Amino acid sequence: MTPVQQELLIATGKVLVFVGVFLGLFSGMTYVERRLLAFMQFRLGPNRVGPFGLLQPVADGIKLFFKEEVMPEGANKWAFMAAPALAIVTAFLAIAVVPYGPTVHLFNRDIPLQIADLDVGVLFLFAISSLGVYGIVMAGWAANNKYTLLGGLRSSAQMFSYELSLGMSWVGAIILAGSFRISDIVASQAGWFIPNWNFFRQAPGFLVYLVAATAEVNRTPFDLPEAETELVAGFHTEYSSMRFALLQMAEYVNMMTVAAVGTSLFFGGWLAPVPGLQHVFGRDIGLLWFLLKMGAGLFFFIWLRGTVPRFRYDQLMNFGWKVLLPLATLNILGTAAWIAFSK
Amino acid sequence: MTLDAILFYVFAAAALGSALVVVGQRHPTYSAFALIVTLCSLSAVFGLLGSPFIAVLQVVVYAGAIMVLFLFVLMLLRVTREERPAGGGWALKATAIGLGAVLAAQVGSVLATVARGPGAPGFNASTVSVARLLFSPAYLYVFEATSILILAALVGAVALAKRDL
Amino acid sequence: MSGSADLVTPALLLSLGLFAIGVVGVFLRRNVITVFMCVELMLNAVNLAFVAFSRWRGTLDGQVLVFFVLTVAAAEAAVGLAIIIAAQRNKDTLDLDAFNLLKW
């Protein structure tokens, strides 16, 4: 095989592995979320299928697969069918630029645990997150139903407002690392976790990210686009069967991406919290640290859903524009001033 | 053909095809979705021409901000298909096609003379180098002026769209 | 990504094609918003020409100009759409021929 073919093979392999892992995590996540949420509400949750209900995701998958696909009569056929695909594609694109671990040595080659180490990595993330809204808007518009249309409208307004804060919350971390490359940002956080990780050095930025990211993935308390008490189920009211599953999957993959990005930009990525813990028995366990941090982030989302009630729409907009955005801007100014005067 | 060239032609074809849909479609919402495809394909073309920064910016600004705004307005105004057939009388159509042909001929002749010869070697359009030029004295004041433009546009948009201030 | 130089001519041809399509759209379409989108298409064709020439000359000025075009396009879209909303409120239509008050 020529080197080019080898590179292509490795890249394809990495893409397949990462997408597979994320799909597996998705099905696991649906189970974990339902169980944890149940425990938080003093219920048991799904525990019938398999030991502790562990096979529930499989049962759900089979059920959704065999359900009848319903197309609303006045629906816009092409857009209606394309929207879930669009949502899932934009969700998966973002996982390509996150570094999941240190370079591993396999088949006599050094393979970085990252699909693409882009020079404009953070900007790429921003671009992809701004595309995420289309799947939802299209789904809401195509179904030709007032509830889905309202859900789509709300969602576009919400993502529009919070995307700005989301992008600006990263700028502090970018300034500190002096690079858009995500692996550089991870490397800039090396050392003990308290003075070096960005959640500490960039505390305001991290808080903004936390809130904006929750709003960006439409999770409680910002799940207004699918507020069931007022909008039935928002933009995915009319979806059924596998297309519904795809929309659901996009939502969960987005959530995992947000957790992975937060881990990389604010919690030192695959670096150990204490330098001595990076290697165990002479092996770099960066991947484990990454998964641990990402898992903690996902748990936080579930915890939040079990704890906080939903915002009202005007509160959401006011908060986004009048609190979050100024805070993010001040954080950028402060970080820039600190860099300028400390040199 | 190299991989770059193949990808270029794929995305160029996508851009042209979707641009035709933008113009040929009678429903503005379809046009908007087609335009998003055009913009994203163009972003890929920018990347293949060695400008990753512009490529990403294209998606962020155009596909991520401007087109969302378009779609938002389209939904807000509940736009439907154009009632009347496209175009005015045959005179307007003839003028449009004629002018288009003239434009094509002009630009084509420019292309034929200008774009021959090899490209510059060692091209580096990394974010850092673009930023250095952007913040150099040559463009710094223009850059600051655009921020004022944006602010003016913001105020203007609010003033126009709001029923009563 | 260094980009190959032999793509410059095809890129310029693509730019020409997109610009021409945009012009035809501005002439033929009825809906203000569609016409506006065709204008955006033309702007993009110009951006592509800038990037291609920047690649050909090996200088970055073209890229900086694209940056400015993007900024102006964003401002233009915000104001333009606000005007369209206001106009639609007055006339209750988006048909371009309905906006003829300034015609004399």
Coordinates of C-alpha atoms in Angstrom, one line a residue:
Chain A
M1 CA 0.0 0.0 0.0
T2 CA 1.2 3.5 -0.8
P3 CA 1.5 5.9 2.1
V4 CA -1.5 7.9 0.8
Q5 CA -3.6 4.8 0.9
Q6 CA -2.4 4.0 4.4
E7 CA -3.3 7.5 5.5
L8 CA -6.8 7.2 4.0
L9 CA -7.3 3.8 5.5
I10 CA -6.3 5.1 9.0
A11 CA -8.5 8.2 8.7
T12 CA -11.5 6.1 7.6
G13 CA -10.9 3.7 10.4
K14 CA -10.7 6.5 12.9
V15 CA -13.9 8.0 11.6
L16 CA -15.7 4.6 11.8
V17 CA -14.4 3.9 15.3
F18 CA -15.3 7.3 16.7
V19 CA -18.8 7.4 15.1
G20 CA -19.4 3.8 16.4
V21 CA -18.2 4.7 19.9
F22 CA -20.5 7.8 20.0
L23 CA -23.5 5.7 18.8
G24 CA -22.8 3.2 21.5
L25 CA -22.5 6.0 24.0
F26 CA -25.8 7.3 22.8
S27 CA -27.7 4.2 23.5
G28 CA -26.0 3.8 26.8
M29 CA -26.8 7.4 27.6
T30 CA -30.6 7.0 27.0
Y31 CA -30.6 4.2 29.6
V32 CA -28.4 6.0 32.1
E33 CA -30.5 9.2 31.8
R34 CA -33.8 7.4 32.4
R35 CA -32.4 5.5 35.3
L36 CA -30.6 8.4 37.0
L37 CA -33.6 10.7 36.5
A38 CA -35.8 8.0 38.0
F39 CA -33.6 7.7 41.1
M40 CA -33.6 11.5 41.5
Q41 CA -37.4 11.4 41.5
F42 CA -37.7 8.4 43.8
R43 CA -38.7 6.1 41.0
L44 CA -37.1 3.0 39.7
G45 CA -37.0 3.7 35.9
P46 CA -36.8 1.0 33.3
N47 CA -35.6 -2.2 35.0
R48 CA -37.6 -5.0 33.2
V49 CA -35.5 -5.8 30.1
G50 CA -32.4 -7.7 31.0
P51 CA -30.5 -7.4 34.2
F52 CA -31.2 -4.0 35.8
G53 CA -33.0 -3.1 32.6
L54 CA -29.7 -2.9 30.8
L55 CA -31.1 -4.1 27.5
Q56 CA -33.7 -1.4 27.5
P57 CA -31.9 0.6 24.7
V58 CA -31.9 -2.4 22.5
A59 CA -35.6 -2.9 23.1
D60 CA -36.2 0.7 22.3
G61 CA -34.2 0.6 19.2
I62 CA -36.0 -2.5 17.9
K63 CA -39.4 -1.0 18.7
L64 CA -38.6 2.3 16.9
F65 CA -37.2 0.4 13.9
F66 CA -40.4 -1.5 13.4
K67 CA -42.8 1.4 14.0
E68 CA -44.8 2.8 11.1
E69 CA -43.4 5.9 9.5
V70 CA -46.1 8.6 9.4
M71 CA -45.9 11.5 7.0
P72 CA -48.2 14.4 7.8
E73 CA -50.5 15.1 4.8
G74 CA -49.6 18.8 4.3
A75 CA -45.9 18.1 5.0
N76 CA -43.2 19.2 2.7
K77 CA -42.0 15.8 1.8
W78 CA -38.3 16.4 0.9
A79 CA -37.6 18.8 3.7
F80 CA -39.4 16.5 6.1
M81 CA -37.2 13.6 5.2
A82 CA -34.0 15.5 5.0
A83 CA -34.2 17.4 8.3
P84 CA -33.3 14.5 10.6
A85 CA -30.4 13.5 8.4
L86 CA -29.2 17.1 8.5
A87 CA -29.5 17.2 12.3
I88 CA -27.5 14.0 12.7
V89 CA -24.7 15.0 10.2
T90 CA -24.1 18.4 11.9
A91 CA -24.1 16.7 15.3
F92 CA -21.4 14.2 14.2
L93 CA -19.2 16.7 12.3
A94 CA -18.2 18.4 15.5
I95 CA -16.6 15.3 17.1
A96 CA -13.9 15.3 14.4
V97 CA -11.8 18.0 15.9
V98 CA -11.8 17.0 19.6
P99 CA -8.5 15.3 20.8
Y100 CA -9.6 12.3 22.9
G101 CA -6.2 11.2 24.1
P102 CA -2.4 11.2 23.6
T103 CA -0.9 9.8 20.5
V104 CA -1.0 6.0 20.5
H105 CA 1.5 3.6 18.9
L106 CA -0.3 1.1 16.8
F107 CA 0.9 -1.1 13.8
N108 CA 4.3 0.6 14.0
R109 CA 2.7 4.1 13.5
D110 CA 1.9 7.0 15.7
I111 CA -1.8 7.6 15.6
P112 CA -3.2 10.7 17.2
L113 CA -6.6 10.1 18.9
Q114 CA -8.2 12.8 16.9
I115 CA -9.7 12.8 13.4
A116 CA -8.5 16.2 12.2
D117 CA -6.2 18.5 14.1
L118 CA -7.3 21.7 12.3
D119 CA -5.4 24.9 12.5
V120 CA -8.8 26.6 12.9
G121 CA -10.2 23.9 15.2
V122 CA -12.2 26.1 17.6
L123 CA -13.6 28.2 14.7
F124 CA -14.6 24.9 13.0
L125 CA -16.6 24.0 16.1
F126 CA -18.2 27.4 16.1
A127 CA -19.2 26.9 12.5
I128 CA -20.6 23.5 13.0
S129 CA -22.6 24.6 16.1
S130 CA -24.1 27.4 14.0
L131 CA -25.2 24.9 11.4
G132 CA -26.9 22.7 14.0
V133 CA -30.0 24.9 14.0
Y134 CA -30.9 24.1 10.5
G135 CA -32.0 20.5 11.2
I136 CA -34.4 21.8 13.8
V137 CA -35.7 24.7 11.8
M138 CA -36.2 22.5 8.8
A139 CA -38.0 19.8 10.8
G140 CA -40.3 22.4 12.3
W141 CA -41.1 24.1 9.1
A142 CA -41.5 21.0 6.9
A143 CA -44.1 19.3 9.1
N144 CA -46.6 22.0 8.3
N145 CA -48.0 22.2 11.9
K146 CA -48.3 25.2 14.0
Y147 CA -46.7 23.6 17.0
T148 CA -43.7 22.4 15.1
L149 CA -43.4 25.8 13.4
L150 CA -43.4 27.6 16.7
G151 CA -40.9 25.1 18.1
G152 CA -38.6 25.7 15.1
L153 CA -39.0 29.5 15.4
R154 CA -38.2 29.4 19.1
S155 CA -35.3 27.2 18.6
S156 CA -33.7 29.4 15.9
A157 CA -34.1 32.5 18.1
Q158 CA -32.7 30.7 21.1
M159 CA -29.7 29.1 19.3
F160 CA -29.1 32.4 17.6
S161 CA -28.9 34.2 20.9
Y162 CA -26.9 31.7 22.9
E163 CA -24.5 30.8 20.1
L164 CA -22.9 34.2 20.4
S165 CA -22.2 33.7 24.1
L166 CA -21.0 30.2 23.4
G167 CA -18.4 31.3 20.9
M168 CA -17.3 34.3 23.0
S169 CA -16.9 32.0 26.1
W170 CA -14.1 30.2 24.2
V171 CA -12.2 33.3 23.3
G172 CA -10.6 33.6 26.7
A173 CA -9.2 30.1 26.5
I174 CA -8.0 30.9 22.9
I175 CA -6.2 34.0 24.1
L176 CA -4.5 32.1 26.9
A177 CA -3.3 29.3 24.6
G178 CA -2.5 31.7 21.7
S179 CA -4.0 29.3 19.2
F180 CA -7.2 28.1 17.6
R181 CA -5.9 24.6 17.5
I182 CA -7.7 22.5 20.1
S183 CA -4.6 20.3 20.9
D184 CA -2.7 23.5 21.7
I185 CA -5.4 24.7 24.0
V186 CA -5.3 21.3 25.8
A187 CA -1.5 21.5 26.0
S188 CA -1.6 25.0 27.4
Q189 CA -3.4 23.6 30.5
A190 CA -0.7 21.2 31.5
G191 CA 0.3 20.9 35.2
W192 CA -1.7 20.9 38.4
F193 CA -5.4 21.3 37.8
I194 CA -6.1 24.2 40.2
P195 CA -4.0 27.0 38.8
N196 CA -3.7 25.6 35.3
W197 CA -7.0 24.3 34.0
N198 CA -9.2 26.8 32.2
F199 CA -12.3 26.3 34.4
F200 CA -10.2 28.0 37.1
R201 CA -8.2 30.5 35.0
Q202 CA -11.3 31.3 32.9
A203 CA -14.0 31.0 35.6
P204 CA -16.4 33.5 34.0
G205 CA -15.8 32.1 30.6
F206 CA -16.5 28.6 31.9
L207 CA -19.8 29.7 33.6
V208 CA -20.9 31.3 30.3
Y209 CA -20.0 28.2 28.4
L210 CA -21.9 26.0 30.9
V211 CA -25.1 28.0 30.5
A212 CA -24.8 28.7 26.7
A213 CA -24.0 25.1 26.0
T214 CA -27.0 23.9 27.9
A215 CA -29.1 26.3 25.9
E216 CA -27.4 25.3 22.6
V217 CA -28.3 21.6 23.0
N218 CA -31.8 22.4 24.2
R219 CA -31.6 20.7 27.5
T220 CA -33.6 21.6 30.6
P221 CA -33.9 24.4 31.8
F222 CA -33.6 25.7 28.3
D223 CA -35.7 23.1 26.5
L224 CA -38.3 25.6 25.3
P225 CA -38.2 24.4 21.7
E226 CA -39.8 21.2 22.8
A227 CA -41.7 22.4 25.8
E228 CA -44.4 19.7 26.0
T229 CA -46.8 21.7 28.2
E230 CA -47.3 24.4 25.5
L231 CA -45.9 23.0 22.2
V232 CA -46.8 19.3 22.4
A233 CA -43.3 18.2 21.6
G234 CA -42.0 21.2 19.7
F235 CA -40.2 20.6 16.4
H236 CA -40.4 16.8 16.4
T237 CA -44.1 16.5 17.2
E238 CA -44.9 15.0 13.8
Y239 CA -41.9 12.6 13.6
S240 CA -42.2 8.9 14.2
S241 CA -40.2 5.7 13.8
M242 CA -36.6 5.9 12.7
R243 CA -36.7 9.6 11.9
F244 CA -37.7 10.4 15.4
A245 CA -34.9 8.2 16.6
L246 CA -32.5 10.2 14.4
L247 CA -33.6 13.5 15.9
Q248 CA -33.3 12.1 19.3
M249 CA -29.8 10.7 18.5
A250 CA -28.7 14.1 17.2
E251 CA -29.8 15.7 20.4
Y252 CA -27.8 13.2 22.5
V253 CA -24.7 13.4 20.2
N254 CA -24.8 17.1 20.5
M255 CA -24.9 16.8 24.3
M256 CA -21.9 14.5 24.2
T257 CA -20.0 16.8 21.8
V258 CA -20.7 19.7 24.2
A259 CA -19.3 17.7 27.1
A260 CA -16.3 16.7 25.1
V261 CA -15.6 20.2 23.9
G262 CA -16.0 21.6 27.5
T263 CA -13.6 18.9 28.7
S264 CA -11.0 19.9 26.1
L265 CA -11.3 23.7 26.5
F266 CA -11.9 24.0 30.2
F267 CA -10.9 20.8 32.0
G268 CA -7.5 20.0 30.4
G269 CA -8.8 17.5 27.9
W270 CA -7.0 14.2 28.3
L271 CA -4.5 15.6 30.9
A272 CA -4.5 14.2 34.4
P273 CA -5.5 16.6 37.2
V274 CA -2.2 15.9 38.9
P275 CA 0.9 15.4 36.7
G276 CA 1.9 12.2 38.5
L277 CA -1.3 10.5 37.6
Q278 CA -0.9 10.8 33.8
H279 CA 1.1 7.5 33.6
V280 CA 0.0 4.3 35.4
F281 CA 2.5 1.4 35.1
G282 CA 4.4 3.4 32.4
R283 CA 1.3 3.7 30.2
D284 CA -0.4 7.0 29.3
I285 CA -4.0 6.8 30.5
G286 CA -5.1 10.1 29.0
L287 CA -8.1 8.5 27.2
L288 CA -9.5 7.3 30.5
W289 CA -9.1 10.7 32.0
F290 CA -10.9 12.2 29.1
L291 CA -13.8 9.7 29.3
L292 CA -14.1 10.3 33.1
K293 CA -14.3 14.1 32.6
M294 CA -16.8 13.8 29.8
G295 CA -18.9 11.4 31.8
A296 CA -18.9 13.9 34.7
G297 CA -20.1 16.5 32.2
L298 CA -22.9 14.2 31.0
F299 CA -23.9 13.4 34.5
F300 CA -24.2 17.2 35.2
F301 CA -26.7 17.5 32.3
I302 CA -28.9 14.8 33.7
W303 CA -28.6 16.2 37.2
L304 CA -29.6 19.6 35.9
R305 CA -32.6 18.1 34.2
G306 CA -33.7 16.5 37.5
T307 CA -33.3 19.7 39.5
V308 CA -34.1 22.9 37.6
P309 CA -37.5 23.9 36.2
R310 CA -37.9 25.4 32.7
F311 CA -37.3 29.1 31.9
R312 CA -40.0 31.3 30.5
Y313 CA -39.3 32.5 27.0
D314 CA -38.8 36.1 27.8
Q315 CA -36.6 35.2 30.7
L316 CA -34.5 33.1 28.4
M317 CA -34.0 36.0 25.9
N318 CA -33.4 38.6 28.6
F319 CA -30.9 36.4 30.3
G320 CA -29.0 35.5 27.1
W321 CA -28.7 39.1 25.8
K322 CA -28.5 41.1 29.0
V323 CA -26.5 38.9 31.4
L324 CA -24.6 36.2 29.5
L325 CA -23.3 38.2 26.6
P326 CA -22.0 41.2 28.7
L327 CA -20.4 38.7 31.0
A328 CA -18.6 36.9 28.1
T329 CA -17.5 40.3 26.7
L330 CA -16.1 41.4 30.0
N331 CA -14.3 38.2 30.4
I332 CA -12.6 38.7 27.0
L333 CA -11.7 42.2 27.8
G334 CA -10.3 41.2 31.2
T335 CA -8.3 38.3 29.8
A336 CA -6.9 40.4 27.0
A337 CA -5.9 43.2 29.5
W338 CA -4.3 40.7 31.7
I339 CA -2.2 39.2 28.9
A340 CA -1.3 42.7 27.6
F341 CA -0.1 44.0 31.0
S342 CA 1.5 40.9 32.4
K343 CA 3.9 40.7 29.5
Chain B
M1 CA -6.2 14.2 -11.0
T2 CA -5.3 14.7 -7.4
L3 CA -7.7 14.2 -4.6
D4 CA -7.9 18.0 -4.1
A5 CA -8.9 18.5 -7.7
I6 CA -11.6 15.8 -7.5
L7 CA -13.0 17.3 -4.4
F8 CA -12.9 20.7 -5.9
Y9 CA -15.0 19.7 -8.9
V10 CA -17.5 17.9 -6.7
F11 CA -18.0 20.9 -4.6
A12 CA -18.0 23.3 -7.6
A13 CA -20.7 21.2 -9.2
A14 CA -22.7 21.2 -5.9
A15 CA -22.4 25.0 -5.7
L16 CA -23.5 25.6 -9.3
G17 CA -26.4 23.2 -9.1
S18 CA -27.7 24.6 -5.9
A19 CA -27.3 28.1 -7.2
L20 CA -29.5 27.2 -10.1
V21 CA -32.1 25.9 -7.7
V22 CA -31.9 29.2 -5.8
V23 CA -32.8 31.1 -8.9
G24 CA -35.2 28.5 -10.4
Q25 CA -37.2 27.8 -7.4
R26 CA -40.5 29.6 -6.8
H27 CA -40.8 29.0 -3.2
P28 CA -38.4 31.3 -1.3
T29 CA -37.9 28.8 1.6
Y30 CA -36.5 26.2 -0.9
S31 CA -34.3 28.9 -2.4
A32 CA -33.0 29.7 1.1
F33 CA -32.1 26.0 1.8
A34 CA -30.5 25.7 -1.7
L35 CA -28.5 28.9 -1.0
I36 CA -27.2 27.3 2.3
V37 CA -25.9 24.4 0.2
T38 CA -24.2 26.8 -2.1
L39 CA -22.5 28.6 0.7
C40 CA -21.3 25.4 2.4
S41 CA -19.9 24.1 -0.9
L42 CA -18.2 27.4 -1.5
S43 CA -16.7 27.1 2.0
A44 CA -15.2 23.7 1.0
V45 CA -13.9 25.3 -2.2
F46 CA -12.2 28.0 -0.1
G47 CA -10.6 25.4 2.0
L48 CA -9.3 23.5 -1.1
L49 CA -7.8 26.8 -2.4
G50 CA -5.7 27.0 0.8
S51 CA -7.7 29.4 2.9
P52 CA -9.0 27.5 5.9
F53 CA -9.7 30.7 7.9
I54 CA -12.0 32.2 5.2
A55 CA -13.6 28.8 4.7
V56 CA -14.6 28.6 8.4
L57 CA -15.6 32.3 8.5
Q58 CA -17.8 31.7 5.5
V59 CA -19.8 29.0 7.3
V60 CA -19.9 31.0 10.6
V61 CA -21.1 34.3 9.1
Y62 CA -23.1 33.3 6.0
A63 CA -24.5 29.9 6.8
G64 CA -24.6 30.3 10.5
A65 CA -25.8 33.9 10.9
I66 CA -27.1 35.5 7.7
M67 CA -29.1 32.5 6.4
V68 CA -30.6 31.8 9.8
L69 CA -31.8 35.4 9.7
F70 CA -33.3 34.8 6.2
L71 CA -35.1 31.7 7.3
F72 CA -36.3 33.4 10.4
V73 CA -37.9 36.2 8.4
L74 CA -39.3 33.7 5.9
M75 CA -41.0 31.9 8.7
L76 CA -42.1 35.1 10.4
L77 CA -43.7 36.5 7.3
R78 CA -45.3 33.1 6.3
V79 CA -44.0 33.4 2.8
T80 CA -45.6 31.3 0.2
R81 CA -44.8 30.4 -3.4
E82 CA -44.6 33.3 -5.9
E83 CA -48.0 33.7 -7.4
R84 CA -47.1 35.2 -10.8
P85 CA -44.7 33.4 -13.2
A86 CA -41.1 34.6 -13.0
G87 CA -39.8 37.4 -15.0
G88 CA -41.5 40.4 -16.7
G89 CA -42.2 40.6 -20.4
W90 CA -39.9 39.0 -23.0
A91 CA -38.1 42.3 -23.3
L92 CA -36.8 42.1 -19.7
K93 CA -35.9 38.5 -20.2
A94 CA -34.0 39.3 -23.3
T95 CA -32.2 42.2 -21.6
A96 CA -31.2 39.9 -18.7
I97 CA -29.9 37.2 -20.8
G98 CA -28.1 39.6 -23.1
L99 CA -26.5 41.4 -20.2
G100 CA -25.5 38.1 -18.7
A101 CA -23.8 37.1 -21.9
V102 CA -22.0 40.4 -22.1
L103 CA -20.8 39.9 -18.6
A104 CA -19.7 36.4 -19.2
A105 CA -17.8 37.4 -22.3
Q106 CA -16.0 40.3 -20.5
V107 CA -15.0 38.2 -17.5
G108 CA -14.0 35.3 -19.7
S109 CA -11.6 37.5 -21.7
V110 CA -10.1 38.8 -18.4
L111 CA -9.7 35.3 -17.2
A112 CA -8.0 34.1 -20.3
T113 CA -5.4 36.8 -20.0
V114 CA -4.9 36.9 -16.3
A115 CA -5.2 33.4 -14.9
R116 CA -2.5 31.9 -17.0
G117 CA 0.8 30.9 -15.5
P118 CA 1.7 29.1 -12.3
G119 CA 0.5 30.2 -9.0
A120 CA 2.7 31.6 -6.3
P121 CA 4.6 29.0 -4.4
G122 CA 4.8 28.7 -0.6
F123 CA 1.3 30.0 -0.1
N124 CA 0.5 30.2 3.6
A125 CA -3.0 31.6 4.6
S126 CA -2.9 30.5 8.2
T127 CA -5.1 32.3 10.7
V128 CA -2.0 34.0 12.2
S129 CA -0.8 35.4 8.9
V130 CA -4.2 36.7 7.9
A131 CA -4.6 38.3 11.3
R132 CA -1.2 40.0 11.1
L133 CA -2.2 41.6 7.8
L134 CA -5.6 42.5 9.1
F135 CA -4.2 44.3 12.1
S136 CA -1.3 45.9 10.2
P137 CA -1.6 49.7 9.6
A138 CA -2.8 49.0 6.1
Y139 CA -6.1 47.6 7.2
L140 CA -6.4 48.5 10.9
Y141 CA -8.5 51.6 10.4
V142 CA -10.8 50.0 7.9
F143 CA -11.2 47.2 10.4
E144 CA -12.2 49.6 13.1
A145 CA -14.5 51.4 10.7
T146 CA -16.4 48.1 10.0
S147 CA -17.2 47.8 13.7
I148 CA -18.9 51.2 13.5
L149 CA -20.7 50.0 10.4
I150 CA -21.9 46.9 12.3
L151 CA -23.1 49.0 15.2
A152 CA -24.9 51.4 12.8
A153 CA -26.6 48.5 11.0
L154 CA -27.6 47.0 14.4
V155 CA -29.3 50.3 15.5
G156 CA -30.8 50.8 12.0
A157 CA -32.3 47.2 12.0
V158 CA -33.9 47.7 15.3
A159 CA -35.3 51.1 14.5
L160 CA -36.7 49.8 11.2
A161 CA -38.2 46.6 12.4
K162 CA -39.7 47.8 15.6
R163 CA -43.3 49.0 15.3
D164 CA -43.0 51.8 17.8
L165 CA -39.9 52.6 19.8
Chain C
M1 CA -3.7 22.7 3.7
S2 CA -1.6 24.5 1.1
G3 CA -4.1 24.4 -1.8
S4 CA -3.1 23.6 -5.3
A5 CA -2.5 26.5 -7.7
D6 CA -3.9 24.8 -10.8
L7 CA -7.4 25.2 -9.3
V8 CA -7.2 28.9 -9.7
T9 CA -8.7 29.1 -13.2
P10 CA -11.5 26.6 -12.5
A11 CA -12.3 28.6 -9.4
L12 CA -12.5 31.8 -11.3
L13 CA -14.8 30.2 -13.8
L14 CA -17.0 28.9 -11.0
S15 CA -17.1 32.5 -9.6
L16 CA -18.2 33.7 -13.0
G17 CA -20.9 31.1 -13.2
L18 CA -22.2 31.9 -9.8
F19 CA -22.2 35.6 -10.4
A20 CA -24.1 35.2 -13.7
I21 CA -26.7 33.0 -12.0
G22 CA -27.1 35.7 -9.3
V23 CA -27.6 38.4 -11.9
V24 CA -30.2 36.4 -13.7
G25 CA -32.0 35.8 -10.4
V26 CA -32.1 39.5 -9.6
F27 CA -33.6 40.1 -13.0
L28 CA -36.2 37.3 -13.0
R29 CA -37.4 36.7 -9.5
R30 CA -40.5 38.4 -8.0
N31 CA -40.0 37.9 -4.4
V32 CA -37.9 40.5 -2.5
I33 CA -36.3 38.0 -0.3
T34 CA -35.3 35.7 -3.2
V35 CA -33.8 38.7 -5.0
F36 CA -32.0 39.6 -1.9
M37 CA -30.6 36.0 -1.7
C38 CA -29.4 36.3 -5.3
V39 CA -27.5 39.5 -4.3
E40 CA -25.9 37.4 -1.6
L41 CA -25.0 34.8 -4.2
M42 CA -23.3 37.5 -6.3
L43 CA -21.3 38.7 -3.2
N44 CA -20.2 35.1 -2.7
A45 CA -19.0 34.8 -6.3
V46 CA -16.9 37.9 -5.7
N47 CA -15.5 36.4 -2.5
L48 CA -14.5 33.4 -4.5
A49 CA -12.7 35.5 -7.0
F50 CA -10.9 37.3 -4.2
V51 CA -9.7 34.0 -2.7
A52 CA -8.7 32.6 -6.1
F53 CA -6.7 35.7 -7.0
S54 CA -5.1 35.7 -3.5
R55 CA -4.1 32.1 -4.1
W56 CA -2.7 33.0 -7.5
R57 CA -0.7 36.1 -6.4
G58 CA 0.4 34.5 -3.2
T59 CA -0.6 37.5 -1.1
L60 CA -3.1 37.7 1.6
D61 CA -4.8 41.0 0.8
G62 CA -7.6 39.1 -1.0
Q63 CA -8.4 37.2 2.1
V64 CA -8.6 40.4 4.2
L65 CA -10.9 41.9 1.6
V66 CA -13.2 38.8 1.9
F67 CA -13.2 39.4 5.6
F68 CA -14.6 42.9 5.0
V69 CA -17.1 41.7 2.4
L70 CA -18.4 39.2 5.0
T71 CA -18.8 42.0 7.6
V72 CA -20.6 44.3 5.2
A73 CA -22.8 41.4 4.0
A74 CA -23.8 40.7 7.6
A75 CA -24.7 44.4 8.2
E76 CA -26.5 44.5 4.8
A77 CA -28.6 41.4 5.6
A78 CA -29.6 42.8 9.0
V79 CA -30.7 46.2 7.6
G80 CA -32.2 44.7 4.4
L81 CA -34.3 42.1 6.2
A82 CA -35.5 44.8 8.6
I83 CA -36.6 46.9 5.6
I84 CA -38.3 43.9 4.1
I85 CA -40.3 43.3 7.3
A86 CA -41.3 47.0 7.5
A87 CA -42.3 47.0 3.8
Q88 CA -44.3 43.8 4.1
R89 CA -46.1 45.4 7.0
N90 CA -47.1 48.4 4.9
K91 CA -48.0 46.6 1.6
D92 CA -48.9 43.1 2.9
T93 CA -47.0 41.6 0.0
L94 CA -43.4 40.7 -0.9
D95 CA -43.9 41.2 -4.6
L96 CA -41.2 43.6 -5.9
D97 CA -43.6 45.4 -8.3
A98 CA -45.8 46.4 -5.5
F99 CA -43.2 48.7 -4.1
N100 CA -43.6 51.5 -6.6
L101 CA -44.2 54.6 -4.5
L102 CA -40.9 56.1 -5.5
K103 CA -41.7 55.5 -9.2
W104 CA -42.8 58.6 -10.9

